[in-house]
PDB file of C-alpha atoms in Angstrom:
ATOM      1  CA  MET A 248      -0.153  -0.208  -0.180  1.00 59.00           C
ATOM      2  CA  ILE A 249       1.231   3.505  -0.861  1.00 64.00           C
ATOM      3  CA  ASP A 250       1.009   6.526   2.049  1.00 63.00           C
ATOM      4  CA  ASP A 251      -1.127   9.471   0.167  1.00 60.00           C
ATOM      5  CA  GLU A 252      -1.382  11.050   3.511  1.00 65.00           C
ATOM      6  CA  GLY A 253      -0.920  15.186   3.046  1.00 61.00           C
ATOM      7  CA  SER A 254      -0.756  14.652  -0.736  1.00 72.00           C
ATOM      8  CA  ALA A 255      -4.374  15.977  -1.216  1.00 75.00           C
ATOM      9  CA  ALA A 256      -3.240  19.368   0.092  1.00 77.00           C
ATOM     10  CA  LEU A 257      -0.494  19.482  -2.258  1.00 80.00           C
ATOM     11  CA  GLU A 258      -2.376  18.342  -5.291  1.00 80.00           C
ATOM     12  CA  PHE A 259      -4.667  21.239  -4.683  1.00 82.00           C
ATOM     13  CA  ILE A 260      -2.132  24.004  -4.548  1.00 85.00           C
ATOM     14  CA  THR A 261      -0.656  22.977  -7.419  1.00 85.00           C
ATOM     15  CA  VAL A 262      -3.918  22.367  -9.828  1.00 84.00           C
ATOM     16  CA  GLY A 263      -4.984  25.855  -8.463  1.00 83.00           C
ATOM     17  CA  VAL A 264      -1.990  27.419  -9.239  1.00 84.00           C
ATOM     18  CA  ILE A 265      -2.142  26.211 -13.177  1.00 87.00           C
ATOM     19  CA  LEU A 266      -5.475  27.353 -13.164  1.00 86.00           C
ATOM     20  CA  LEU A 267      -5.361  30.215 -11.823  1.00 88.00           C
ATOM     21  CA  VAL A 268      -2.567  32.045 -13.483  1.00 86.00           C
ATOM     22  CA  PRO A 269      -4.202  32.187 -16.671  1.00 86.00           C
ATOM     23  CA  LEU A 270      -7.769  33.216 -15.087  1.00 89.00           C
ATOM     24  CA  VAL A 271      -5.685  36.004 -13.409  1.00 89.00           C
ATOM     25  CA  TYR A 272      -4.286  37.064 -16.665  1.00 87.00           C
ATOM     26  CA  LEU A 273      -7.268  36.527 -18.902  1.00 89.00           C
ATOM     27  CA  ILE A 274      -9.082  39.189 -16.268  1.00 91.00           C
ATOM     28  CA  ILE A 275      -6.050  41.530 -16.935  1.00 89.00           C
ATOM     29  CA  ALA A 276      -5.813  41.269 -20.920  1.00 88.00           C
ATOM     30  CA  LEU A 277      -9.750  41.891 -20.805  1.00 91.00           C
ATOM     31  CA  GLY A 278      -9.690  44.853 -18.633  1.00 91.00           C
ATOM     32  CA  ALA A 279      -6.721  46.515 -21.008  1.00 88.00           C
ATOM     33  CA  ILE A 280      -8.725  45.723 -23.925  1.00 91.00           C
ATOM     34  CA  GLN A 281     -12.007  47.343 -22.426  1.00 93.00           C
ATOM     35  CA  GLU A 282     -10.000  50.480 -20.970  1.00 92.00           C
ATOM     36  CA  GLN A 283      -8.715  50.964 -24.697  1.00 92.00           C
ATOM     37  CA  THR A 284     -12.177  50.224 -26.469  1.00 94.00           C
ATOM     38  CA  LEU A 285     -13.516  52.927 -24.172  1.00 95.00           C
ATOM     39  CA  GLY A 286     -10.658  55.431 -25.062  1.00 94.00           C
ATOM     40  CA  VAL A 287     -10.872  55.118 -28.560  1.00 96.00           C
ATOM     41  CA  GLY A 288     -14.841  55.400 -28.179  1.00 96.00           C
ATOM     42  CA  ALA A 289     -14.374  58.808 -26.268  1.00 96.00           C
ATOM     43  CA  ALA A 290     -11.727  60.057 -28.922  1.00 95.00           C
ATOM     44  CA  ALA A 291     -13.964  59.422 -31.568  1.00 96.00           C
ATOM     45  CA  ARG A 292     -17.014  61.349 -29.871  1.00 96.00           C
ATOM     46  CA  HIS A 293     -14.809  64.523 -28.670  1.00 96.00           C
ATOM     47  CA  VAL A 294     -13.076  64.678 -31.929  1.00 95.00           C
ATOM     48  CA  ALA A 295     -16.312  64.981 -33.738  1.00 95.00           C
ATOM     49  CA  ARG A 296     -18.304  67.236 -31.261  1.00 95.00           C
ATOM     50  CA  THR A 297     -14.656  69.177 -31.712  1.00 94.00           C
ATOM     51  CA  ILE A 298     -14.946  69.230 -35.663  1.00 92.00           C
ATOM     52  CA  VAL A 299     -18.827  70.425 -35.784  1.00 91.00           C
ATOM     53  CA  LEU A 300     -18.234  73.120 -33.063  1.00 90.00           C
ATOM     54  CA  ALA A 301     -15.434  74.518 -34.925  1.00 89.00           C
ATOM     55  CA  PRO A 302     -15.755  77.829 -36.356  1.00 87.00           C
ATOM     56  CA  ASP A 303     -13.762  76.993 -39.827  1.00 86.00           C
ATOM     57  CA  ALA A 304     -11.963  73.944 -40.893  1.00 87.00           C
ATOM     58  CA  ALA A 305      -8.639  75.202 -39.932  1.00 90.00           C
ATOM     59  CA  THR A 306      -9.550  75.487 -36.483  1.00 90.00           C
ATOM     60  CA  ALA A 307     -11.450  72.114 -36.649  1.00 90.00           C
ATOM     61  CA  ALA A 308      -8.038  70.585 -37.537  1.00 92.00           C
ATOM     62  CA  VAL A 309      -5.782  72.429 -34.867  1.00 94.00           C
ATOM     63  CA  ARG A 310      -8.713  71.502 -32.036  1.00 94.00           C
ATOM     64  CA  SER A 311      -9.039  67.969 -33.183  1.00 94.00           C
ATOM     65  CA  GLU A 312      -5.482  67.281 -32.992  1.00 94.00           C
ATOM     66  CA  LEU A 313      -5.244  68.505 -29.597  1.00 95.00           C
ATOM     67  CA  VAL A 314      -8.456  66.967 -28.055  1.00 95.00           C
ATOM     68  CA  LEU A 315      -7.098  63.334 -29.831  1.00 94.00           C
ATOM     69  CA  ALA A 316      -3.882  63.744 -27.958  1.00 94.00           C
ATOM     70  CA  ASP A 317      -5.548  64.521 -24.495  1.00 94.00           C
ATOM     71  CA  VAL A 318      -7.809  61.645 -24.713  1.00 93.00           C
ATOM     72  CA  THR A 319      -5.159  59.314 -25.832  1.00 92.00           C
ATOM     73  CA  ASP A 320      -2.964  60.560 -22.981  1.00 92.00           C
ATOM     74  CA  GLN A 321      -5.815  60.127 -20.413  1.00 92.00           C
ATOM     75  CA  TYR A 322      -6.787  56.526 -21.504  1.00 91.00           C
ATOM     76  CA  GLY A 323      -2.883  55.368 -21.936  1.00 88.00           C
ATOM     77  CA  ILE A 324      -3.324  54.785 -26.077  1.00 89.00           C
ATOM     78  CA  ASP A 325      -0.691  54.386 -27.884  1.00 86.00           C
ATOM     79  CA  GLU A 326      -0.300  57.306 -30.154  1.00 86.00           C
ATOM     80  CA  GLU A 327       1.686  55.586 -32.895  1.00 87.00           C
ATOM     81  CA  SER A 328      -0.590  52.839 -33.307  1.00 87.00           C
ATOM     82  CA  THR A 329      -4.065  55.095 -33.346  1.00 92.00           C
ATOM     83  CA  GLU A 330      -5.742  56.056 -36.783  1.00 94.00           C
ATOM     84  CA  VAL A 331      -8.161  58.343 -37.480  1.00 94.00           C
ATOM     85  CA  SER A 332     -10.303  58.844 -40.050  1.00 94.00           C
ATOM     86  CA  VAL A 333     -13.131  61.609 -41.052  1.00 92.00           C
ATOM     87  CA  ALA A 334     -15.769  61.219 -43.513  1.00 91.00           C
ATOM     88  CA  CYS A 335     -18.860  63.879 -44.557  1.00 88.00           C
ATOM     89  CA  VAL A 336     -22.104  62.889 -45.716  1.00 88.00           C
ATOM     90  CA  PRO A 337     -22.980  63.901 -48.267  1.00 84.00           C
ATOM     91  CA  VAL A 338     -19.995  62.345 -50.166  1.00 79.00           C
ATOM     92  CA  GLY A 339     -18.051  64.822 -52.437  1.00 77.00           C
ATOM     93  CA  THR A 340     -18.659  67.914 -50.347  1.00 76.00           C
ATOM     94  CA  GLU A 341     -15.771  69.292 -48.435  1.00 80.00           C
ATOM     95  CA  CYS A 342     -15.279  67.789 -44.948  1.00 81.00           C
ATOM     96  CA  PRO A 343     -16.540  69.771 -42.706  1.00 84.00           C
ATOM     97  CA  SER A 344     -19.291  71.808 -44.273  1.00 84.00           C
ATOM     98  CA  ALA A 345     -22.405  73.510 -43.404  1.00 84.00           C
ATOM     99  CA  GLY A 346     -25.107  70.817 -42.851  1.00 85.00           C
ATOM    100  CA  ALA A 347     -22.973  67.825 -43.430  1.00 88.00           C
ATOM    101  CA  VAL A 348     -22.923  64.736 -41.154  1.00 92.00           C
ATOM    102  CA  VAL A 349     -19.095  64.063 -39.876  1.00 93.00           C
ATOM    103  CA  THR A 350     -18.601  60.488 -38.664  1.00 94.00           C
ATOM    104  CA  VAL A 351     -14.940  60.179 -36.734  1.00 95.00           C
ATOM    105  CA  THR A 352     -13.379  56.569 -36.651  1.00 96.00           C
ATOM    106  CA  VAL A 353     -10.657  55.860 -34.388  1.00 96.00           C
ATOM    107  CA  THR A 354      -9.026  52.665 -34.415  1.00 95.00           C
ATOM    108  CA  ALA A 355      -6.214  51.878 -32.013  1.00 94.00           C
ATOM    109  CA  SER A 356      -3.968  48.469 -31.355  1.00 90.00           C
ATOM    110  CA  VAL A 357      -4.087  47.058 -27.768  1.00 87.00           C
ATOM    111  CA  SER A 358      -0.644  45.394 -27.103  1.00 82.00           C
ATOM    112  CA  LEU A 359      -1.288  42.448 -24.510  1.00 78.00           C
ATOM    113  CA  ARG A 360       0.946  42.756 -21.306  1.00 72.00           C
ATOM    114  CA  LEU A 361       3.516  40.043 -20.748  1.00 67.00           C
ATOM    115  CA  MET A 362       2.399  38.446 -24.021  1.00 66.00           C
ATOM    116  CA  PRO A 363       5.780  37.475 -25.659  1.00 63.00           C
ATOM    117  CA  ALA A 364       5.858  38.216 -29.560  1.00 61.00           C
ATOM    118  CA  VAL A 365       5.620  34.875 -31.229  1.00 61.00           C
ATOM    119  CA  PHE A 366       8.411  33.760 -33.925  1.00 57.00           C
ATOM    120  CA  GLY A 367       9.271  37.607 -34.092  1.00 59.00           C
ATOM    121  CA  SER A 368       5.599  38.846 -34.692  1.00 58.00           C
ATOM    122  CA  ASP A 369       4.317  41.708 -32.954  1.00 58.00           C
ATOM    123  CA  SER A 370       0.520  41.147 -34.188  1.00 58.00           C
ATOM    124  CA  ALA A 371       0.241  38.128 -32.527  1.00 61.00           C
ATOM    125  CA  ALA A 372       0.741  40.285 -29.013  1.00 72.00           C
ATOM    126  CA  ALA A 373      -2.018  43.042 -30.120  1.00 81.00           C
ATOM    127  CA  ILE A 374      -5.743  43.156 -30.845  1.00 87.00           C
ATOM    128  CA  ARG A 375      -7.230  46.149 -32.702  1.00 91.00           C
ATOM    129  CA  VAL A 376     -10.164  48.107 -31.257  1.00 93.00           C
ATOM    130  CA  GLU A 377     -12.441  50.835 -33.149  1.00 95.00           C
ATOM    131  CA  GLY A 378     -14.725  53.321 -32.024  1.00 96.00           C
ATOM    132  CA  SER A 379     -16.782  56.020 -34.195  1.00 96.00           C
ATOM    133  CA  ALA A 380     -19.096  58.738 -33.358  1.00 96.00           C
ATOM    134  CA  VAL A 381     -21.785  60.704 -35.851  1.00 95.00           C
ATOM    135  CA  GLN A 382     -22.216  64.502 -35.332  1.00 93.00           C
ATOM    136  CA  LYS A 383     -24.355  67.175 -37.455  1.00 92.00           C
ATOM    137  CA  VAL A 384     -22.640  70.054 -38.426  1.00 88.00           C
ATOM    138  CA  SER A 385     -24.899  72.951 -38.297  1.00 85.00           C
ATOM    139  CA  ARG A 386     -26.228  74.413 -41.474  1.00 83.00           C
ATOM    140  CA  LEU A 387     -25.165  77.996 -40.209  1.00 80.00           C
ATOM    141  CA  TRP A 388     -21.572  76.279 -40.011  1.00 73.00           C
ATOM    142  CA  GLY A 389     -18.709  78.864 -41.057  1.00 69.00           C
ATOM    143  CA  THR A 390     -20.833  81.527 -41.665  1.00 67.00           C
ATOM    144  CA  GLY A 391     -19.983  83.652 -38.592  1.00 59.00           C
TER     145      GLY A 391
END
């Protein structure tokens, strides 16, 4: 007969650690992804609002860059991986213009902490998140 006395506690600790470490990492990774998702959504919303409230296109461009830099700093978004696109409807009009609908889309890459680059590929340890916002420009925009 083999004496198994005292091994249950050791087995419980071993299995607990094996299951607990990935679970904790998953919670940390999902928290980072959620933070960045909220950040790009806020960035898109604030940039769109800044564009429609600016008195002209030049001021809109300058102010939107400042707002984007501020929001990315607050949420810890990597500015090098951030892409911003601005589109207006109706298509073919200058963006922004009076009466147009402005759509701002912000895309960023979330790098997962403690995840090694697999075979030299940095994209395996990163997830793309996107946020967009839509604002209508006043029909009196740019007249005053």
